[in-house]
Amino acid sequence: MNKTNRKQDALNYHAKGRPGKIAVVPTKPTQSQRDLSLAYSPGVAEPCLKIAENKDDVYKYTAKGNLVAVISNGTAVLGLGDIGPEAGKPVMEGKGLLFKIFADIDVFDIELNTKDVDEFVRTVKCLEPTFGGINLEDIKAPECFEIERRLKEEINIPVMHDDQHGTAIISGAALINACAMQKKKIEKVKIVVNGAGAAAISCTRMYIALGAQKENIIMLDSKGCIRKSRTDLNNTKAEFATDQSVDTLEEALKGADVFIGLSVADVVSPEMLKSMAKNPIVFAMANPDPEISYPLAVKTRKDVIMATGRSDYPNQVNNVLGFPYIFRGALDVRATTINEEMKIAAVKAIAALAKQPVPESVNQAYNTSNLKFGPEYIIPKPTDPRLITEVAPAVAKAAIASGVARTNITDWDKYTEELRQRLGLDDRLMRNLSDAAKRNPKRVVFAEADNYKTLRAAQIVKEDGIAIPILLGNKQKIERLIADNLLDLDDVQIIDPLEEVATERFQQYVDYLYAKRQRRGVSLLDARKLMLDRNYFGACMVQFDEADTLISGLTKNYATTIRPALHVIGTRPGSKLAGMYMMLTPKGPVFFGDTTINANPTTEELVDITLLLNEAVKKMNIAPRIALLSYSNFGSNDGEVPFKVRDAAKILREKHPDILVDGEMQANFAVNADLLAANFPFSTLNGSPANTLVFPNLESGNIAYKLLQEIGNAEAVGPILLGMNKPVHVLQLDSSVREIVNMVTIAVVDVQSRETNLR
């Protein structure tokens, strides 16, 4: 990996467009003068007066109940240390981003320019009227303990220092399940904790709350074992001082059941691991490199259960499994604090979730079909959509039961459904697809590799483990572009069709094309000339299994790009060809088709297109709800378009009753469930909006997706080519690097899905 390039990518990500990662977005209409008069003067006076009469009405009339402050002084930032409040701000914005995308919690990040505990506490106390909760972040020990303790005592909104409690909660859940798996009782296990910072202290306290015995715990800091005989211990470390005659980590690990690492890389040797008790539990959570690597640990001890902080190995201890949902539950009952009962409820909910059958979306994200509770799955995956509906209610119930909730929830089923509806699936869908691609990356041939954007995308998918790129084009030009732009593609295969002319492979491709097209006016000489076109050459690579999929279209129009693929690979037997766009909207993904291929499809072709869309959407682990669109609603208008759409819907309902489809209908009724139910209660789509829209012709579909992309600010992923005999995907002309990466991700998942169906 080119570190210079990667660093620049990170800088560009934060600086591009509007600097930073979060923004304030209005939640009420602001288009008219009347809207503004209600939002501000004079209309705003009414909620002000209500709140003045009853302070609790602030939750009714303002965003306080869904607003968390992420507050830091930058003294212990993400392994970077004391870099100051300004330098810590990107991390705090990132934490706000996670709150929003995982639990729909709004955040203001606040960086305080003080290291004084009294001043820090006093400042945060003054902010209490603004926020529903306080997330303390990246504050060094031991000050963080005192700051959190005092704030919890002195203000009446939830406060949590995630660096302490996040790791404690997630690793606590993992420890419960690991002990069960290894047939050990937490009350009897001997635990060694390497590290004595905020996270280590909080983790140890959590394990004791879960049943571990203090006399069975040995903690070490950078000076060795924390023993009672030491004179350099602060009050926090002294809490875990031992009488045991142990000085070093090597000595402490002999016969230990559990190792908890919150320290530095590579401090545990294979010999130390071998000295542990039978069926050991090792949580090596130093980042980015653990105290002992996962491969080395499982090679050394077949009976070990291992967890790390890394996403590329099983059992990642990731704080995002906890904090968004803990605050969600606390906010939803207006809790005055986050107490031990609520944290333990989160631990138990996370642990219990790992024992439940895993949703197909999670299996798909990790490219497996059999994730289940076991040594390599003791805690849920961060992509698990059930976390919000399991952890948040558990925390809310614990707050109510422990008497710190100011409101009650009586209909838990309704609350759970509200939690589901809070989150759109757009970002999560692409993250899941990306995760799935990384689990089994495929060979992607880029037909336009003599273009910077193509090469940049190729580097990204290579670095991220999404795909194995193959570059087609002039080798010297490609290598010059790579060198000039400091791209890390040195080990990537580059193929120039012009240099392949004398090879056996080139002749094989020519003969194949000639055999397929000789009765379509293509001579042998024509076939040789065509094979110099990188789209023909790349399509042949896919056809002959020398690549898994082809990506092209960045610099040529759609028809020119798709024609070679059709000539070489062709469509599936009996299948129509169609183009689909995945539109990522704030309300979740919506799939559009056909937007690129069929100018004016017949009734039968609309049926075929619908079947292709249904299949494609299901591959993304989304249940298709399909609306066939027209300017008419269920016979309200006659004409060529309503007639063919109406007939297509009828055929689909009769011949494919397993597909959830209806039409003909206007677009607003298709995507507005309330509007549809009020006017057409008989529709089979009643209950939820359609997520898959079939357009009556290419013109309407193309116009619709481009309008939504530009005016509606939706991200378009596509066009996704449906119906090809082998995976080929065509880019929009002049796509961005991000759009190319998204398309490669879709292409890799397409290949994986086809392979699964062939098994």
Coordinates of N, CA and C in Angstrom, one line a residue, residues 110 218 314:
I110 N -18.1 18.7 20.4 CA -17.6 19.8 21.2 C -16.2 19.5 21.7
I218 N -5.2 -10.6 37.9 CA -3.9 -10.0 37.9 C -3.9 -8.9 36.9
P314 N -12.1 -13.2 13.0 CA -13.3 -13.4 13.8 C -13.3 -12.7 15.1

